[in-house]
Tab-separated table of C-alpha atoms in Angstrom:
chain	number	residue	atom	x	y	z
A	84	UNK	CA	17.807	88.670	-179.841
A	85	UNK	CA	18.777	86.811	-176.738
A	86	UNK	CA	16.473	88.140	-174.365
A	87	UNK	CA	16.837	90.115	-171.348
A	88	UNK	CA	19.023	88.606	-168.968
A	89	UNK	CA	19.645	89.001	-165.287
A	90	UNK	CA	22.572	87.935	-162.631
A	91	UNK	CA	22.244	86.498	-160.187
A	92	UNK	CA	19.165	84.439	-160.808
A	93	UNK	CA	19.100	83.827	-156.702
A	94	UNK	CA	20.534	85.856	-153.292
A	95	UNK	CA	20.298	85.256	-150.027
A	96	UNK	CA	21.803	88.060	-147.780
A	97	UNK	CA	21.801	89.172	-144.216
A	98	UNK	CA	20.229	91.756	-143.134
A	99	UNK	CA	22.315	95.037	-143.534
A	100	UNK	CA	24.409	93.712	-146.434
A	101	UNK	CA	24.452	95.516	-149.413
A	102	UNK	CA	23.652	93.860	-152.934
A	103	UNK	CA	23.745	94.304	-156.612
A	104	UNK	CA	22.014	92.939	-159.251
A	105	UNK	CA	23.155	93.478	-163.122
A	106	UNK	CA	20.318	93.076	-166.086
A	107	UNK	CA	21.723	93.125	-169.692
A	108	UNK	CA	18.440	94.245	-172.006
A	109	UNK	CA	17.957	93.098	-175.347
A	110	UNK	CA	20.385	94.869	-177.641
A	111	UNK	CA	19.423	98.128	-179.302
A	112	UNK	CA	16.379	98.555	-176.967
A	113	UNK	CA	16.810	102.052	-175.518
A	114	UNK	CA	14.252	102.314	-172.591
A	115	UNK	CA	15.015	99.929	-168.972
A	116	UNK	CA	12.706	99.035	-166.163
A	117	UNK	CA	13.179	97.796	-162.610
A	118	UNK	CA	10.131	96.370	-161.052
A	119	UNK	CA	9.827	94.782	-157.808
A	120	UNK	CA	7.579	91.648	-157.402
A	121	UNK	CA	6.371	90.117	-153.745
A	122	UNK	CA	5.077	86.929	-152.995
A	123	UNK	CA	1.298	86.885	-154.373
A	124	UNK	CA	1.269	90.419	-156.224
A	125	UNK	CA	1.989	91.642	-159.445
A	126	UNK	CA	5.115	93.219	-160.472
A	127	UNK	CA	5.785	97.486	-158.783
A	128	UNK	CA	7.594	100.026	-160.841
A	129	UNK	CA	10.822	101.160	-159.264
A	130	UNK	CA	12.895	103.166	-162.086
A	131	UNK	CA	13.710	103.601	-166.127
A	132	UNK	CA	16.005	104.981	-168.182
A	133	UNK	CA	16.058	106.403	-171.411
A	134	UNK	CA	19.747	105.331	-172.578
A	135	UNK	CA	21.837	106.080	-169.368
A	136	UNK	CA	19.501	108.653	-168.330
A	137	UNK	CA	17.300	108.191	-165.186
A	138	UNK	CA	13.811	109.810	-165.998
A	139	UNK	CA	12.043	108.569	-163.286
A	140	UNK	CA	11.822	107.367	-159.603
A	141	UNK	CA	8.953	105.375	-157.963
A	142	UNK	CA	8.555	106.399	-154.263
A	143	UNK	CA	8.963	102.817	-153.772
A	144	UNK	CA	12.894	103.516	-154.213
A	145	UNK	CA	14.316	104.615	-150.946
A	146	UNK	CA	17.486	106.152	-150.546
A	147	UNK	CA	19.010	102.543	-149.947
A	148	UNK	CA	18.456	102.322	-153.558
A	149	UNK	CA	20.290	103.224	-156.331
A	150	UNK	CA	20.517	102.127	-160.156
A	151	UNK	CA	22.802	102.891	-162.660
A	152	UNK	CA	22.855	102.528	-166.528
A	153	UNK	CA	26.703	103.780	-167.301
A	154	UNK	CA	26.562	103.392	-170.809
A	155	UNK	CA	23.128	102.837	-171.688
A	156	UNK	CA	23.353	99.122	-171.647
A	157	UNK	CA	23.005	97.443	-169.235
A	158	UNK	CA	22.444	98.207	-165.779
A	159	UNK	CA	23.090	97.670	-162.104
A	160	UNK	CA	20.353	97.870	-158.949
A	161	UNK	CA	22.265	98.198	-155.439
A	162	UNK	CA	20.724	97.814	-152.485
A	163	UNK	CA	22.585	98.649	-149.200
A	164	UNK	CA	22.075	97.781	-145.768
A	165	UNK	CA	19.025	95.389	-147.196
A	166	UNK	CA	16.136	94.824	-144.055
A	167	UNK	CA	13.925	91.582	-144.231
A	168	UNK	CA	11.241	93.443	-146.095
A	169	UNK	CA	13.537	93.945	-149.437
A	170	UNK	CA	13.358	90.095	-149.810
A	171	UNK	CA	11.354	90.238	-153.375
A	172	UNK	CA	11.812	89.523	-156.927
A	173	UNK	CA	13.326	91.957	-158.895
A	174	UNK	CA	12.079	92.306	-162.791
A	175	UNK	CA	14.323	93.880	-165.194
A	176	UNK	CA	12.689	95.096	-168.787
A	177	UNK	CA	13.085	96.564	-171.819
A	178	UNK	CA	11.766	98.603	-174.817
A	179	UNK	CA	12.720	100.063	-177.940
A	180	UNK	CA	11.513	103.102	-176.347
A	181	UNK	CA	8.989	104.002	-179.234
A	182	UNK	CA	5.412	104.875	-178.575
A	183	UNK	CA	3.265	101.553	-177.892
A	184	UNK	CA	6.363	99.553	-177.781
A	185	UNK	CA	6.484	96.126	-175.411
A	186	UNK	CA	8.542	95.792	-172.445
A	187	UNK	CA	9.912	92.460	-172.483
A	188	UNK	CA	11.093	91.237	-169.291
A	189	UNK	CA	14.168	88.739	-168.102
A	190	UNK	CA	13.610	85.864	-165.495
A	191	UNK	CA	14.297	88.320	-162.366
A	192	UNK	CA	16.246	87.934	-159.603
A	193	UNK	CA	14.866	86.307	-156.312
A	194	UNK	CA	16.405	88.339	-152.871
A	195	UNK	CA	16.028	87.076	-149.763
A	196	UNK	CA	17.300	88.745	-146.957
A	197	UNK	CA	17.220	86.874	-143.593
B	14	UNK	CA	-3.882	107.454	-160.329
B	15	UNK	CA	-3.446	104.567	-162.412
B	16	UNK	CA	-4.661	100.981	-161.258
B	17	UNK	CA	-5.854	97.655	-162.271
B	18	UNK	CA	-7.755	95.376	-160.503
B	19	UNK	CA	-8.346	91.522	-161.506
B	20	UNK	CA	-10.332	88.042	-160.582
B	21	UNK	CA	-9.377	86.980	-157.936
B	22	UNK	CA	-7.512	83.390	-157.827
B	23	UNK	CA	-6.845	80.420	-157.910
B	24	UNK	CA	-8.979	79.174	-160.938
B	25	UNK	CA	-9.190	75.888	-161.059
B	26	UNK	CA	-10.792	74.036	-164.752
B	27	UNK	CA	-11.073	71.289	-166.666
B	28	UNK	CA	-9.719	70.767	-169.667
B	29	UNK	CA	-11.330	72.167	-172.712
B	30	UNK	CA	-13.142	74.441	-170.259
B	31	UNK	CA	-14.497	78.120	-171.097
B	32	UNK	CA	-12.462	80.712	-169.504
B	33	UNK	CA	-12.932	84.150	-168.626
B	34	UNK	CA	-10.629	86.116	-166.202
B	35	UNK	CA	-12.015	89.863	-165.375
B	36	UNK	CA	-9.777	92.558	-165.610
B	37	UNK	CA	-11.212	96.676	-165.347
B	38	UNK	CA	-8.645	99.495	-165.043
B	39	UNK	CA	-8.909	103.252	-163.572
B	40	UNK	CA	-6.283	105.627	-165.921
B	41	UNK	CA	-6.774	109.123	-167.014
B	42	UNK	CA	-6.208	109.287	-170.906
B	43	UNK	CA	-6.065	105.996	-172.963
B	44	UNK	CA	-3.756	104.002	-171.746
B	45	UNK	CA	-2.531	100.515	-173.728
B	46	UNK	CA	-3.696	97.339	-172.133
B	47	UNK	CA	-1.920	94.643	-171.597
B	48	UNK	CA	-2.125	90.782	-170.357
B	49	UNK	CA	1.363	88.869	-169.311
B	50	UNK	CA	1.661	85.044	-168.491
B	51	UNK	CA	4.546	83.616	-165.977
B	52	UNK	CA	4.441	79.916	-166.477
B	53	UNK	CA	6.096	78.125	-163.469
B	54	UNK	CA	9.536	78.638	-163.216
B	55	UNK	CA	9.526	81.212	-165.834
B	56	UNK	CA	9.610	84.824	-166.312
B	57	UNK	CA	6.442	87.234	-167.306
B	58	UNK	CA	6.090	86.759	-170.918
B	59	UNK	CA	3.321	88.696	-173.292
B	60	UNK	CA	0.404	87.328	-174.106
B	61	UNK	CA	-2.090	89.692	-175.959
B	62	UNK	CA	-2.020	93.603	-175.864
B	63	UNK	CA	-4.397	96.396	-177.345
B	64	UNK	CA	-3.460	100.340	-177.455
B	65	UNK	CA	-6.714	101.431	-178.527
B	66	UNK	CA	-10.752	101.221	-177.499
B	67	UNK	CA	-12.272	98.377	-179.865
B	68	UNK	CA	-9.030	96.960	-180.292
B	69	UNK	CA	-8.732	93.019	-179.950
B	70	UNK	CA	-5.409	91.232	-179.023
B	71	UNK	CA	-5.026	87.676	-179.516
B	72	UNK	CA	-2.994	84.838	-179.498
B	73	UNK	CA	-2.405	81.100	-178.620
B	74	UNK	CA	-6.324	80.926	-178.198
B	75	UNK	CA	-6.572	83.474	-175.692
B	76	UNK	CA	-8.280	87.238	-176.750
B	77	UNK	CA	-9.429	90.671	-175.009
B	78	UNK	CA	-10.959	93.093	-176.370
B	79	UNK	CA	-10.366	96.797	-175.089
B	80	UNK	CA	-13.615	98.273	-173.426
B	81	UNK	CA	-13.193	102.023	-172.905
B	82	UNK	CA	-17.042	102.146	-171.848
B	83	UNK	CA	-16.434	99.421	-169.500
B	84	UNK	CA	-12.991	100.115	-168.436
B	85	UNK	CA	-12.524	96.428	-168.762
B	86	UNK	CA	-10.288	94.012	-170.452
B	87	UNK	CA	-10.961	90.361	-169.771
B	88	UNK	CA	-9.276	87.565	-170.567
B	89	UNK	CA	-10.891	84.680	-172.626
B	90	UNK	CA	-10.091	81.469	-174.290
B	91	UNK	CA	-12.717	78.567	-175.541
B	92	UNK	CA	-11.035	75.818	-174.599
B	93	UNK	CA	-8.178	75.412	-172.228
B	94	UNK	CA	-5.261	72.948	-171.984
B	95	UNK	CA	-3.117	71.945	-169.149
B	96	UNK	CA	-0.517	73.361	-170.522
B	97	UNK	CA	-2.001	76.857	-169.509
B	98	UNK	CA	-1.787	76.540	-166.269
B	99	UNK	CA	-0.057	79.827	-165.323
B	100	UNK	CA	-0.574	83.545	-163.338
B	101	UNK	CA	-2.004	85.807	-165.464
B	102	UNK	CA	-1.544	89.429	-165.113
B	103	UNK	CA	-3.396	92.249	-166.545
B	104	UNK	CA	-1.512	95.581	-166.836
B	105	UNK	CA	-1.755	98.863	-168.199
B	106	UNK	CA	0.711	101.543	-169.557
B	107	UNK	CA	0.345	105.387	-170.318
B	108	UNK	CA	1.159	107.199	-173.491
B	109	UNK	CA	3.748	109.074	-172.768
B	110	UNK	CA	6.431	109.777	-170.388
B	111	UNK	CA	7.726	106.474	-168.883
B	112	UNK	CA	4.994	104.337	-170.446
B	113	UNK	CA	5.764	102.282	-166.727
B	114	UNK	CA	3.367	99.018	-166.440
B	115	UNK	CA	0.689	98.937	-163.566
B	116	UNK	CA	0.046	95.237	-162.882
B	117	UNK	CA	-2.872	94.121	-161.662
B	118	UNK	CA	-2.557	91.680	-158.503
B	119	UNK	CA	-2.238	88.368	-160.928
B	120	UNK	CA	-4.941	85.221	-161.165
B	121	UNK	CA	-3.449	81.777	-160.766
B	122	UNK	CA	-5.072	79.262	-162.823
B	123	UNK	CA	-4.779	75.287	-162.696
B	124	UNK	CA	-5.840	73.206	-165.384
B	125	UNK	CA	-6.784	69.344	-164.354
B	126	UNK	CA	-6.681	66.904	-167.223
């Protein structure tokens, strides 16, 4: 396994551009997570999938947001017209997507949006 | 619905110190229990977990033990090292459906030599 891995590691933006981040799980693992993380708190749920399905949305996920998972590998996070309060890290994990199973995450990537 | 709430950091020891960092959880059902550790620089990793009341998770030193009376979950290791010096978050997951993680606002803790 090499680990769930995440591009860019870093973005700074201005405000109203849009951005995309890509995580690549760990191979074979079915179930993805986006989380958000800001300064001083612990990780937010944003969205999974269940192969390239999208089972569920966190209100946290406005309609600026939108992820993908084509081909229920890995998958993208866009972000358009991005304000000053996006600026966050965002966590990508995975599972097998068994019962009990870990989510293991990848290094996240830091957005900051002046 | 679900939530976790945690110590309060920093926490700052000495080495070989006793450590105990309070975690207690609100969740209808049974959820799993969880405590991750993001060393500087680095992303969340896992640290211990338990899926059941009684249960004990362990490992590198540190344990909880799952407290379904309690609702509780705290963190504890007998004798730190510098080299824990970390945030520690406790988290929790349901059973089914998206088995999503609620985190728990983290604890940072320093260890002086």
């Amino acid at each position: 396994d090499t680990g769930v891995s995440q591009d860019p590691r870093h973005k700074i933006t201005k405000r109203g551009q849009n951005v995309t981040f890509r995580c690549d799980p760990i191979s074979e693992h079915n179930r993805l997570y986006w989380y958000r993380q800001t300064l001083g708190q612990g990780p937010e749920f944003l969205t999974y999938f269940q192969n390239e399905a999208q089972l569920e949305k966190s209100r946290l996920l406005s309609d600026r947001f939108s992820a993908e998972r084509p081909k229920g590998s890995f998958s993208t996070l866009e972000i358009q017209r991005t304000e000053q309060g996006d600026s966050a890290m965002y966590l990508c994990a995975s599972s097998p997507g068994t019962t009990k199973e870990t989510q293991y995450f990848g290094p996240g990537t830091r957005l900051l949006v002046l | 619905g679900n939530s976790v709430t945690q110590m309060e950091g920093p926490v700052t020891l000495s080495e070989e110190a006793f450590l105990t960092i309070n975690c207690t959880y609100t969740a209808t059902g049974y959820p799993s229990l969880f405590w991750y550790v993001q060393y500087p620089g680095e992303g969340l990793q896992l640290l211990l977990k338990a899926t059941k009341a009684d249960d004990k998770g362990s490992n590198k030193g540190f344990e909880a033990t799952y407290r379904k009376e309690t609702t509780s979950f705290h963190l504890e290791k007998g004798s730190v090292q510098v080299s824990d010096s970390a945030v520690y978050f406790c988290a929790l997951s349901d059973r089914g459906g998206a088995q999503k993680l609620v985190f728990g606002q983290g604890t940072r803790l320093t260890i002086n030599p």
